[in-house]
Amino acid sequence: MSLAKRIIPCLDVKDGETVKGTNFVNLRSAGDPVELGRIYSEQGADELVFLDITASHEGRKTFAEMVTRVAEEINIPFTVGGGINALEDVERLLYAGADKISVNSAAIRRPELIDEITGKFGSQVCVCAIDARLEDDGEWWCYLNGGRLKTERKLLEWAKEVTDRGAGEILFTSMNHDGTKQGFANEALCRLSEELTIPIIASGGAGRKEDFLDVFDKGKADAALAASVFHFGEIPIPELKQYLKAEGVNVRL
């Protein structure tokens, strides 16, 4: 039996509230992160991801106090990201209640950070988030600072380096698909899943229950992350899991 596929709500937090946008812009409020975290935990989400989406851009640290408040309300694995540049940041957030840490911009700027985190805390603690856009040249290029700065790194090449450096999982967000509700970047996801040895979390594009089926079936993803379809009640998690189970996907009910 293959490992169960995971359903992961994502809380993008800005100024203390959950927000959601389209293609990384036009953010609107989606509610209180502590309350949403509690609801998702009760609904049977497998994990929760909490991203302080402007921390890297604004050069500040993720709210440890809010992490603690969310952690107290949930009983599922909890990943936190945003503004993590050093081992002290990781330590502070693990102490605040996070189970895993997500690094993105800081890891591209200084890849040794991945080695340092996994060396001290183990691979299972380190999730490497990659925001990438499919450009007109047909290549997926990685971006920094919440999708604001294009880098010279290509998706697959960077994902392989991240794996080699010991990261436990990759959270890949397609900037082209983010918030569009038109389905996930299944071709790119499938390639990552086939060429890498660590789990791939798919992000960007969930709109219908069928999109989740496709991301596990065609995209070969290990987990699917979504935000607005959960925040605004468009797809209740228990209903989604029942649907996937009926379609033959191994999920925890």
Coordinates of N, CA and C in Angstrom, one line a residue:
M1 N 0.8 -1.2 0.0 CA 0.0 0.0 0.0 C 0.9 1.2 0.0
S2 N 0.6 2.2 -0.9 CA 1.4 3.4 -0.9 C 1.0 4.3 0.3
L3 N 1.9 5.2 0.5 CA 1.7 6.2 1.6 C 0.4 7.0 1.3
A4 N -0.3 7.3 2.4 CA -1.5 8.1 2.2 C -1.2 9.5 1.6
K5 N -2.0 10.0 0.6 CA -1.8 11.3 0.1 C -2.3 12.3 1.1
R6 N -1.7 13.4 1.2 CA -2.0 14.4 2.2 C -2.7 15.6 1.7
I7 N -3.7 16.1 2.4 CA -4.4 17.4 2.1 C -4.0 18.4 3.1
I8 N -3.4 19.5 2.6 CA -2.8 20.5 3.4 C -3.4 21.9 3.2
P9 N -4.2 22.5 4.1 CA -4.6 23.9 3.9 C -3.3 24.8 4.2
C10 N -3.3 25.9 3.5 CA -2.2 26.9 3.7 C -2.7 28.2 4.2
L11 N -2.2 28.7 5.2 CA -2.6 30.0 5.7 C -1.5 31.0 5.3
D12 N -1.7 31.9 4.4 CA -0.8 32.9 4.0 C -1.2 34.1 4.9
V13 N -0.3 34.5 5.8 CA -0.6 35.5 6.8 C 0.2 36.8 6.5
K14 N -0.6 37.9 6.6 CA 0.0 39.2 6.4 C -0.6 40.1 7.5
D15 N 0.2 40.8 8.3 CA -0.3 41.7 9.3 C -1.3 41.0 10.2
G16 N -1.0 39.8 10.5 CA -1.9 39.1 11.5 C -3.2 38.5 11.0
E17 N -3.4 38.6 9.7 CA -4.7 38.0 9.2 C -4.3 37.1 8.0
T18 N -5.2 36.1 7.8 CA -5.0 35.2 6.6 C -5.5 36.0 5.4
V19 N -4.7 35.9 4.3 CA -5.0 36.6 3.1 C -4.9 35.6 1.9
K20 N -5.5 35.9 0.8 CA -5.3 35.1 -0.4 C -5.4 36.0 -1.6
G21 N -4.5 35.7 -2.6 CA -4.5 36.5 -3.8 C -4.6 35.6 -5.1
T22 N -4.3 36.2 -6.2 CA -4.2 35.5 -7.5 C -2.9 35.8 -8.1
N23 N -2.1 34.8 -8.5 CA -0.8 35.0 -9.1 C 0.1 35.8 -8.2
F24 N -0.1 35.6 -6.9 CA 0.7 36.3 -5.9 C 0.4 37.8 -5.7
V25 N -0.7 38.3 -6.3 CA -1.1 39.7 -6.0 C -2.6 39.8 -5.7
N26 N -3.1 41.0 -5.6 CA -4.5 41.3 -5.3 C -5.0 40.5 -4.0
L27 N -4.3 40.7 -2.9 CA -4.7 40.0 -1.7 C -6.0 40.4 -1.1
R28 N -6.8 39.5 -0.6 CA -8.0 39.8 0.2 C -8.0 39.0 1.4
S29 N -8.7 39.5 2.4 CA -8.7 38.9 3.7 C -9.5 37.6 3.7
A30 N -9.0 36.6 4.5 CA -9.7 35.3 4.5 C -10.0 34.9 6.0
G31 N -9.7 35.8 7.0 CA -10.0 35.5 8.3 C -8.8 35.3 9.3
D32 N -9.2 34.9 10.5 CA -8.2 34.8 11.6 C -7.5 33.4 11.5
P33 N -6.1 33.5 11.4 CA -5.4 32.2 11.2 C -5.5 31.2 12.4
V34 N -5.7 31.7 13.6 CA -5.8 30.8 14.7 C -7.1 30.0 14.6
E35 N -8.2 30.7 14.3 CA -9.5 30.1 14.2 C -9.5 29.1 13.0
L36 N -9.0 29.6 11.8 CA -8.9 28.7 10.7 C -8.1 27.4 10.9
G37 N -7.0 27.6 11.6 CA -6.2 26.4 11.9 C -6.9 25.4 12.8
R38 N -7.7 25.9 13.7 CA -8.5 25.0 14.6 C -9.5 24.3 13.8
I39 N -10.2 25.0 12.9 CA -11.3 24.4 12.1 C -10.7 23.3 11.2
Y40 N -9.5 23.6 10.5 CA -8.9 22.6 9.6 C -8.5 21.4 10.4
S41 N -7.9 21.6 11.5 CA -7.5 20.4 12.4 C -8.7 19.5 12.7
E42 N -9.8 20.2 13.0 CA -11.1 19.4 13.4 C -11.7 18.7 12.1
Q43 N -11.5 19.3 11.0 CA -12.1 18.8 9.7 C -11.3 17.6 9.2
G44 N -10.1 17.3 9.7 CA -9.4 16.2 9.2 C -8.3 16.5 8.2
A45 N -7.8 17.8 8.2 CA -6.6 18.1 7.4 C -5.5 17.3 7.9
D46 N -4.6 16.9 7.0 CA -3.4 16.1 7.4 C -2.3 16.9 8.0
E47 N -2.2 18.1 7.5 CA -1.1 19.0 8.0 C -1.6 20.5 7.8
L48 N -0.9 21.4 8.4 CA -1.2 22.8 8.2 C 0.1 23.6 7.9
V49 N 0.0 24.5 6.9 CA 1.2 25.3 6.5 C 0.8 26.7 6.8
F50 N 1.7 27.4 7.4 CA 1.5 28.8 7.9 C 2.7 29.6 7.3
L51 N 2.4 30.5 6.3 CA 3.5 31.3 5.7 C 3.3 32.8 5.9
D52 N 4.3 33.4 6.6 CA 4.2 34.9 6.8 C 4.8 35.5 5.4
I53 N 3.8 35.8 4.6 CA 4.2 36.0 3.1 C 4.9 37.3 2.8
T54 N 5.0 38.2 3.8 CA 5.8 39.4 3.5 C 7.0 39.6 4.4
A55 N 7.3 38.5 5.2 CA 8.4 38.6 6.1 C 9.8 38.8 5.4
S56 N 10.0 38.0 4.3 CA 11.3 38.1 3.6 C 11.4 39.4 2.9
H57 N 10.3 39.8 2.3 CA 10.3 41.1 1.5 C 10.5 42.3 2.5
E58 N 9.9 42.2 3.6 CA 9.9 43.3 4.6 C 11.1 43.2 5.5
G59 N 11.8 42.0 5.4 CA 13.0 41.8 6.2 C 12.8 41.7 7.7
R60 N 11.6 41.0 8.1 CA 11.4 40.8 9.5 C 11.1 39.4 9.8
K61 N 11.0 39.0 11.0 CA 10.8 37.6 11.4 C 9.4 37.3 11.5
T62 N 9.1 36.0 11.3 CA 7.7 35.4 11.4 C 7.2 35.6 12.8
F63 N 6.0 35.8 13.0 CA 5.4 36.0 14.3 C 5.4 34.8 15.1
A64 N 6.4 34.6 16.0 CA 6.4 33.4 16.9 C 5.2 33.3 17.8
E65 N 4.7 34.5 18.2 CA 3.6 34.4 19.2 C 2.3 33.8 18.5
M66 N 2.1 34.2 17.2 CA 1.0 33.7 16.5 C 1.2 32.2 16.2
V67 N 2.4 31.8 16.0 CA 2.7 30.4 15.7 C 2.3 29.6 17.0
T68 N 2.6 30.1 18.1 CA 2.2 29.4 19.4 C 0.7 29.3 19.5
R69 N 0.0 30.4 19.2 CA -1.4 30.4 19.3 C -2.1 29.4 18.4
V70 N -1.6 29.3 17.2 CA -2.1 28.3 16.3 C -1.8 26.9 16.8
A71 N -0.5 26.7 17.2 CA -0.1 25.3 17.6 C -0.9 24.8 18.8
E72 N -1.3 25.7 19.6 CA -2.2 25.3 20.8 C -3.5 24.8 20.4
E73 N -4.0 25.2 19.2 CA -5.4 24.9 18.7 C -5.4 23.6 17.8
I74 N -4.3 23.1 17.4 CA -4.3 22.0 16.4 C -3.6 20.8 17.0
N75 N -3.9 19.6 16.3 CA -3.2 18.4 16.7 C -2.7 17.7 15.5
I76 N -2.3 18.5 14.5 CA -1.7 17.9 13.3 C -0.4 18.6 13.0
P77 N 0.5 17.9 12.2 CA 1.8 18.6 11.9 C 1.6 20.0 11.3
F78 N 2.6 20.8 11.7 CA 2.4 22.3 11.5 C 3.8 22.8 10.9
T79 N 3.7 23.3 9.7 CA 4.9 23.8 9.0 C 4.8 25.4 9.0
V80 N 5.9 26.0 9.3 CA 5.9 27.5 9.3 C 7.0 28.0 8.5
G81 N 6.7 29.1 7.7 CA 7.7 29.7 6.8 C 7.6 31.2 6.8
G82 N 8.6 31.9 6.3 CA 8.6 33.3 6.1 C 9.7 34.0 6.9
G83 N 10.7 34.6 6.2 CA 11.7 35.3 7.0 C 12.7 34.5 7.8
I84 N 12.8 33.2 7.4 CA 13.8 32.3 8.1 C 15.1 32.3 7.4
N85 N 16.1 32.9 8.1 CA 17.4 33.1 7.5 C 18.6 32.4 8.2
A86 N 18.3 32.0 9.4 CA 19.4 31.4 10.3 C 18.8 30.3 11.2
L87 N 19.8 29.6 11.8 CA 19.4 28.5 12.7 C 18.6 29.0 13.9
E88 N 18.9 30.3 14.3 CA 18.2 30.8 15.5 C 16.7 31.0 15.2
D89 N 16.4 31.3 13.9 CA 15.0 31.5 13.5 C 14.3 30.2 13.6
V90 N 15.0 29.1 13.1 CA 14.4 27.8 13.1 C 14.1 27.3 14.6
E91 N 15.1 27.5 15.4 CA 15.0 27.2 16.8 C 13.8 27.9 17.5
R92 N 13.7 29.2 17.2 CA 12.7 30.0 17.8 C 11.3 29.5 17.4
L93 N 11.1 29.1 16.1 CA 9.8 28.7 15.7 C 9.5 27.3 16.1
L94 N 10.5 26.4 16.2 CA 10.2 25.0 16.7 C 9.8 25.1 18.2
Y95 N 10.5 26.0 18.9 CA 10.2 26.2 20.3 C 8.8 26.8 20.5
A96 N 8.4 27.6 19.5 CA 7.0 28.2 19.5 C 5.9 27.2 19.2
G97 N 6.3 26.1 18.6 CA 5.2 25.1 18.4 C 5.2 24.5 17.0
A98 N 6.1 25.0 16.1 CA 6.1 24.5 14.7 C 6.8 23.1 14.7
D99 N 6.3 22.2 13.8 CA 6.9 20.9 13.7 C 8.0 20.8 12.6
K100 N 7.7 21.7 11.5 CA 8.6 21.8 10.4 C 8.8 23.2 10.0
I101 N 9.9 23.5 9.3 CA 10.2 24.9 8.9 C 10.3 24.9 7.4
S102 N 9.7 25.9 6.8 CA 9.8 26.1 5.3 C 10.7 27.2 5.0
V103 N 11.8 26.9 4.2 CA 12.7 28.0 3.8 C 12.5 28.1 2.3
N104 N 12.7 29.4 1.8 CA 12.5 29.7 0.4 C 13.6 30.6 -0.1
S105 N 13.4 31.9 0.0 CA 14.3 32.9 -0.5 C 15.7 32.8 0.1
A106 N 15.7 32.6 1.5 CA 17.0 32.5 2.1 C 17.9 31.3 1.7
A107 N 17.2 30.2 1.3 CA 17.9 29.0 0.8 C 18.5 29.2 -0.5
I108 N 17.8 29.9 -1.4 CA 18.3 30.2 -2.7 C 19.5 31.2 -2.6
R109 N 19.4 32.1 -1.7 CA 20.5 33.1 -1.5 C 21.7 32.4 -0.9
R110 N 21.5 31.5 0.0 CA 22.5 30.8 0.7 C 22.2 29.3 1.0
P111 N 22.4 28.5 -0.1 CA 22.0 27.1 0.0 C 22.5 26.3 1.2
E112 N 23.6 26.7 1.8 CA 24.2 26.0 2.9 C 23.2 26.0 4.1
L113 N 22.2 26.9 4.1 CA 21.2 27.0 5.2 C 20.5 25.6 5.3
I114 N 20.2 25.0 4.1 CA 19.5 23.7 4.1 C 20.4 22.7 4.9
D115 N 21.7 22.6 4.6 CA 22.6 21.7 5.2 C 22.6 22.0 6.7
E116 N 22.7 23.2 7.1 CA 22.7 23.6 8.5 C 21.5 23.1 9.3
I117 N 20.3 23.4 8.7 CA 19.0 23.0 9.3 C 18.9 21.5 9.5
T118 N 19.2 20.8 8.4 CA 19.1 19.3 8.4 C 20.1 18.7 9.3
G119 N 21.3 19.3 9.3 CA 22.4 18.8 10.2 C 22.1 18.9 11.6
K120 N 21.4 20.0 12.0 CA 21.1 20.2 13.4 C 19.8 19.6 13.9
F121 N 18.8 19.7 13.0 CA 17.4 19.3 13.4 C 16.9 18.1 12.7
G122 N 17.6 17.6 11.6 CA 17.1 16.5 10.9 C 16.4 16.9 9.6
S123 N 16.4 16.0 8.6 CA 15.8 16.3 7.3 C 14.3 16.6 7.5
Q124 N 13.6 15.8 8.4 CA 12.2 15.9 8.5 C 11.7 17.3 8.9
V125 N 12.6 18.1 9.4 CA 12.2 19.5 9.9 C 12.2 20.5 8.7
C126 N 13.0 20.1 7.7 CA 13.3 21.1 6.6 C 12.4 20.9 5.4
V127 N 11.5 21.8 5.1 CA 10.7 21.8 3.9 C 11.3 23.0 3.0
C128 N 11.6 22.7 1.8 CA 12.1 23.8 1.0 C 11.0 24.2 0.0
A129 N 10.5 25.4 0.2 CA 9.5 25.9 -0.7 C 10.1 26.5 -1.9
I130 N 9.6 26.3 -3.1 CA 10.1 26.8 -4.4 C 8.9 27.5 -5.1
D131 N 9.0 28.8 -5.3 CA 8.1 29.5 -6.2 C 8.7 29.6 -7.5
A132 N 8.0 29.1 -8.6 CA 8.6 29.1 -9.9 C 7.5 29.5 -10.9
R133 N 8.0 30.1 -12.0 CA 7.0 30.6 -13.1 C 7.5 30.0 -14.4
L134 N 6.6 29.5 -15.2 CA 6.9 29.0 -16.5 C 6.9 30.2 -17.4
E135 N 8.1 30.5 -18.0 CA 8.3 31.7 -18.8 C 8.1 31.4 -20.3
D136 N 8.2 32.4 -21.1 CA 8.0 32.2 -22.6 C 9.0 31.4 -23.2
D137 N 10.2 31.2 -22.5 CA 11.3 30.4 -23.1 C 11.0 28.9 -22.8
G138 N 9.9 28.6 -22.2 CA 9.6 27.2 -21.9 C 10.2 26.6 -20.7
E139 N 11.0 27.5 -19.9 CA 11.7 27.0 -18.7 C 10.9 27.5 -17.5
W140 N 11.0 26.7 -16.4 CA 10.5 27.2 -15.1 C 11.6 27.9 -14.4
W141 N 11.4 29.1 -14.0 CA 12.4 29.9 -13.3 C 12.0 30.2 -11.9
C142 N 12.9 30.1 -10.9 CA 12.6 30.3 -9.5 C 12.6 31.8 -9.2
Y143 N 11.7 32.1 -8.3 CA 11.5 33.5 -7.8 C 11.8 33.6 -6.3
L144 N 12.2 34.8 -5.9 CA 12.4 35.1 -4.5 C 11.4 36.1 -3.9
N145 N 11.4 36.3 -2.6 CA 10.6 37.3 -1.9 C 9.1 37.3 -2.3
G146 N 8.5 36.1 -2.2 CA 7.1 36.0 -2.5 C 6.8 36.3 -3.9
G147 N 7.6 35.9 -4.8 CA 7.4 36.0 -6.3 C 7.7 37.4 -6.8
R148 N 8.5 38.1 -6.1 CA 8.9 39.5 -6.6 C 10.2 39.5 -7.4
L149 N 11.1 38.7 -7.1 CA 12.4 38.7 -7.8 C 12.7 37.4 -8.6
K150 N 13.0 37.6 -9.8 CA 13.4 36.4 -10.6 C 14.8 36.1 -10.3
T151 N 15.1 34.8 -10.3 CA 16.5 34.3 -10.0 C 17.1 33.7 -11.3
E152 N 18.3 33.3 -11.2 CA 19.0 32.6 -12.3 C 18.8 31.1 -12.2
R153 N 18.1 30.6 -11.2 CA 17.9 29.2 -10.9 C 16.7 28.6 -11.6
K154 N 16.9 27.5 -12.3 CA 15.8 26.8 -12.9 C 15.2 25.8 -11.9
L155 N 13.9 25.5 -12.0 CA 13.2 24.7 -11.0 C 13.8 23.3 -10.8
L156 N 14.0 22.6 -11.8 CA 14.5 21.2 -11.6 C 15.9 21.1 -11.1
E157 N 16.7 22.0 -11.6 CA 18.1 22.0 -11.2 C 18.2 22.4 -9.7
W158 N 17.4 23.4 -9.3 CA 17.4 23.8 -7.9 C 16.8 22.8 -7.0
A159 N 15.7 22.1 -7.5 CA 15.0 21.1 -6.7 C 16.0 19.9 -6.4
K160 N 16.8 19.6 -7.4 CA 17.8 18.5 -7.3 C 18.8 18.9 -6.2
E161 N 19.3 20.1 -6.3 CA 20.3 20.6 -5.3 C 19.7 20.5 -3.9
V162 N 18.5 21.0 -3.7 CA 17.8 21.0 -2.5 C 17.7 19.6 -1.9
T163 N 17.4 18.6 -2.8 CA 17.3 17.2 -2.4 C 18.7 16.7 -1.9
D164 N 19.7 17.0 -2.7 CA 21.1 16.6 -2.4 C 21.5 17.2 -1.1
R165 N 21.1 18.3 -0.7 CA 21.5 19.0 0.5 C 20.7 18.5 1.7
G166 N 19.7 17.6 1.5 CA 19.1 16.9 2.6 C 17.7 17.4 3.1
A167 N 17.1 18.3 2.3 CA 15.8 18.8 2.6 C 14.8 17.6 2.7
G168 N 13.8 17.6 3.5 CA 12.9 16.5 3.7 C 11.8 16.5 2.7
E169 N 11.4 17.6 2.2 CA 10.3 17.7 1.3 C 10.4 19.0 0.5
I170 N 9.8 19.0 -0.7 CA 9.7 20.3 -1.5 C 8.3 20.7 -1.6
L171 N 8.0 22.0 -1.4 CA 6.7 22.6 -1.6 C 6.8 23.4 -2.8
F172 N 6.3 22.9 -3.9 CA 6.4 23.7 -5.2 C 5.1 24.4 -5.5
T173 N 5.3 25.7 -5.6 CA 4.1 26.6 -6.0 C 4.3 27.1 -7.4
S174 N 3.4 26.8 -8.3 CA 3.4 27.3 -9.6 C 2.8 28.7 -9.6
M175 N 3.6 29.8 -9.9 CA 3.1 31.1 -9.9 C 2.1 31.3 -11.0
N176 N 2.2 30.6 -12.1 CA 1.2 30.7 -13.2 C -0.1 30.2 -12.8
H177 N -0.2 29.2 -11.9 CA -1.5 28.6 -11.5 C -2.0 29.2 -10.2
D178 N -1.2 29.9 -9.4 CA -1.6 30.3 -8.1 C -2.9 31.1 -8.1
G179 N -3.9 30.7 -7.4 CA -5.2 31.4 -7.2 C -6.1 31.4 -8.4
T180 N -5.7 30.7 -9.5 CA -6.5 30.7 -10.7 C -7.6 29.7 -10.7
K181 N -7.5 28.7 -9.8 CA -8.5 27.6 -9.7 C -8.7 26.8 -11.0
Q182 N -7.6 26.7 -11.8 CA -7.7 26.0 -13.1 C -7.0 24.7 -13.1
G183 N -6.6 24.2 -11.9 CA -5.8 23.0 -11.8 C -4.4 23.3 -11.5
F184 N -3.7 22.2 -11.0 CA -2.3 22.3 -10.7 C -1.3 22.2 -11.9
A185 N -0.1 22.5 -11.7 CA 1.0 22.4 -12.8 C 1.4 20.9 -12.8
N186 N 0.5 20.0 -13.3 CA 0.8 18.6 -13.2 C 2.0 18.1 -14.0
E187 N 2.2 18.7 -15.2 CA 3.4 18.2 -15.9 C 4.7 18.4 -15.2
A188 N 4.8 19.7 -14.6 CA 6.1 20.0 -13.9 C 6.1 19.1 -12.6
L189 N 5.0 18.9 -11.9 CA 4.9 18.1 -10.7 C 5.3 16.7 -11.0
C190 N 4.8 16.2 -12.1 CA 5.1 14.8 -12.4 C 6.6 14.6 -12.6
R191 N 7.2 15.6 -13.3 CA 8.7 15.5 -13.6 C 9.5 15.6 -12.3
L192 N 9.1 16.5 -11.4 CA 9.8 16.6 -10.1 C 9.6 15.2 -9.3
S193 N 8.4 14.7 -9.3 CA 8.2 13.5 -8.6 C 9.0 12.3 -9.1
E194 N 9.1 12.2 -10.4 CA 9.8 11.1 -11.1 C 11.3 11.3 -10.9
E195 N 11.8 12.5 -10.8 CA 13.3 12.7 -10.8 C 13.9 12.9 -9.4
L196 N 13.0 13.1 -8.4 CA 13.5 13.3 -7.1 C 13.1 12.2 -6.1
T197 N 13.8 12.1 -5.0 CA 13.6 11.0 -4.1 C 12.8 11.4 -2.9
I198 N 12.5 12.7 -2.8 CA 11.8 13.2 -1.6 C 10.3 13.6 -1.9
P199 N 9.4 13.7 -0.9 CA 8.0 14.0 -1.2 C 7.9 15.4 -1.8
I200 N 6.9 15.5 -2.7 CA 6.6 16.8 -3.4 C 5.2 17.2 -3.0
I201 N 5.1 18.4 -2.4 CA 3.8 19.0 -2.1 C 3.5 20.0 -3.2
A202 N 2.3 19.8 -3.8 CA 1.8 20.6 -4.9 C 1.1 21.8 -4.4
S203 N 1.3 23.0 -5.0 CA 0.6 24.2 -4.5 C 0.4 25.1 -5.8
G204 N -0.8 25.7 -5.8 CA -1.2 26.6 -6.8 C -2.1 26.0 -7.9
G205 N -3.4 26.4 -7.8 CA -4.3 26.0 -8.9 C -5.5 25.3 -8.5
A206 N -5.7 24.9 -7.2 CA -6.8 24.1 -6.8 C -8.1 24.9 -6.9
G207 N -9.1 24.3 -7.6 CA -10.4 24.9 -7.8 C -11.6 24.0 -7.6
R208 N -11.3 22.7 -8.0 CA -12.4 21.7 -7.9 C -11.8 20.5 -7.3
K209 N -12.7 19.6 -6.8 CA -12.3 18.3 -6.3 C -11.5 17.5 -7.3
E210 N -11.9 17.6 -8.6 CA -11.2 16.9 -9.6 C -9.7 17.3 -9.8
D211 N -9.4 18.6 -9.4 CA -8.0 19.1 -9.5 C -7.1 18.3 -8.5
F212 N -7.7 18.0 -7.4 CA -6.9 17.2 -6.4 C -6.7 15.8 -6.9
L213 N -7.7 15.2 -7.5 CA -7.6 13.9 -8.1 C -6.5 13.9 -9.1
D214 N -6.5 14.9 -10.0 CA -5.5 15.0 -11.1 C -4.1 15.2 -10.5
V215 N -4.0 16.0 -9.5 CA -2.6 16.3 -9.0 C -2.0 15.0 -8.4
F216 N -2.8 14.1 -7.8 CA -2.3 12.9 -7.3 C -2.1 11.8 -8.4
D217 N -3.0 11.8 -9.4 CA -3.0 10.9 -10.5 C -2.0 11.3 -11.5
K218 N -2.1 12.4 -12.1 CA -1.3 12.9 -13.2 C 0.0 13.6 -12.7
G219 N -0.1 14.3 -11.6 CA 1.0 15.1 -11.1 C 1.9 14.3 -10.2
K220 N 1.4 13.1 -9.8 CA 2.2 12.2 -8.9 C 2.7 12.9 -7.6
A221 N 1.9 13.9 -7.2 CA 2.3 14.6 -6.0 C 2.0 13.7 -4.7
D222 N 2.8 14.0 -3.7 CA 2.6 13.3 -2.4 C 1.6 14.0 -1.5
A223 N 1.4 15.3 -1.7 CA 0.5 16.1 -0.9 C 0.0 17.2 -1.8
A224 N -1.2 17.7 -1.5 CA -1.8 18.9 -2.2 C -2.1 20.0 -1.2
L225 N -1.6 21.1 -1.5 CA -1.8 22.3 -0.6 C -2.8 23.2 -1.3
A226 N -3.7 23.8 -0.6 CA -4.6 24.8 -1.2 C -5.0 25.8 -0.1
A227 N -5.5 26.9 -0.5 CA -5.9 28.0 0.4 C -7.3 28.4 0.2
S228 N -7.6 29.2 -0.8 CA -8.9 29.9 -0.9 C -10.1 28.9 -1.0
V229 N -9.9 27.7 -1.7 CA -11.1 26.8 -1.8 C -11.4 26.3 -0.4
F230 N -10.5 26.3 0.5 CA -10.8 25.9 1.9 C -11.2 27.1 2.7
H231 N -10.5 28.2 2.6 CA -10.8 29.3 3.5 C -12.3 29.8 3.2
F232 N -12.7 29.8 2.0 CA -14.0 30.4 1.7 C -15.1 29.3 1.5
G233 N -14.8 28.1 2.1 CA -15.8 27.0 2.2 C -16.2 26.4 0.8
E234 N -15.4 26.6 -0.2 CA -15.9 26.1 -1.5 C -15.7 24.6 -1.6
I235 N -14.7 24.0 -0.9 CA -14.5 22.6 -0.9 C -14.3 22.2 0.6
P236 N -15.2 21.6 1.3 CA -15.0 21.2 2.6 C -14.0 20.0 2.6
I237 N -13.1 20.0 3.5 CA -12.1 18.9 3.5 C -12.7 17.5 3.7
P238 N -13.6 17.3 4.6 CA -14.2 15.9 4.7 C -14.8 15.4 3.4
E239 N -15.5 16.3 2.7 CA -16.1 16.0 1.4 C -15.1 15.7 0.4
L240 N -14.0 16.4 0.4 CA -12.9 16.2 -0.6 C -12.3 14.8 -0.3
K241 N -12.0 14.5 0.9 CA -11.4 13.2 1.2 C -12.3 12.0 0.9
Q242 N -13.6 12.2 1.1 CA -14.5 11.1 0.7 C -14.5 10.9 -0.8
Y243 N -14.5 12.0 -1.5 CA -14.5 12.0 -3.0 C -13.2 11.2 -3.4
L244 N -12.0 11.6 -2.9 CA -10.8 11.0 -3.3 C -10.7 9.5 -3.0
K245 N -11.3 9.2 -1.8 CA -11.3 7.8 -1.4 C -12.1 7.0 -2.4
A246 N -13.3 7.6 -2.8 CA -14.2 6.9 -3.7 C -13.5 6.7 -5.1
E247 N -12.6 7.6 -5.4 CA -11.9 7.5 -6.7 C -10.6 6.7 -6.6
G248 N -10.4 6.0 -5.5 CA -9.3 5.1 -5.3 C -8.0 5.7 -4.8
V249 N -8.1 7.0 -4.3 CA -6.9 7.6 -3.8 C -6.8 7.2 -2.3
N250 N -5.6 6.8 -1.9 CA -5.3 6.5 -0.5 C -5.2 7.7 0.4
V251 N -6.3 8.1 1.1 CA -6.3 9.2 2.0 C -6.7 8.8 3.4
R252 N -6.3 9.5 4.4 CA -6.8 9.2 5.8 C -8.1 9.9 6.0
L253 N -9.1 9.1 6.4 CA -10.4 9.7 6.7 C -10.5 9.9 8.2

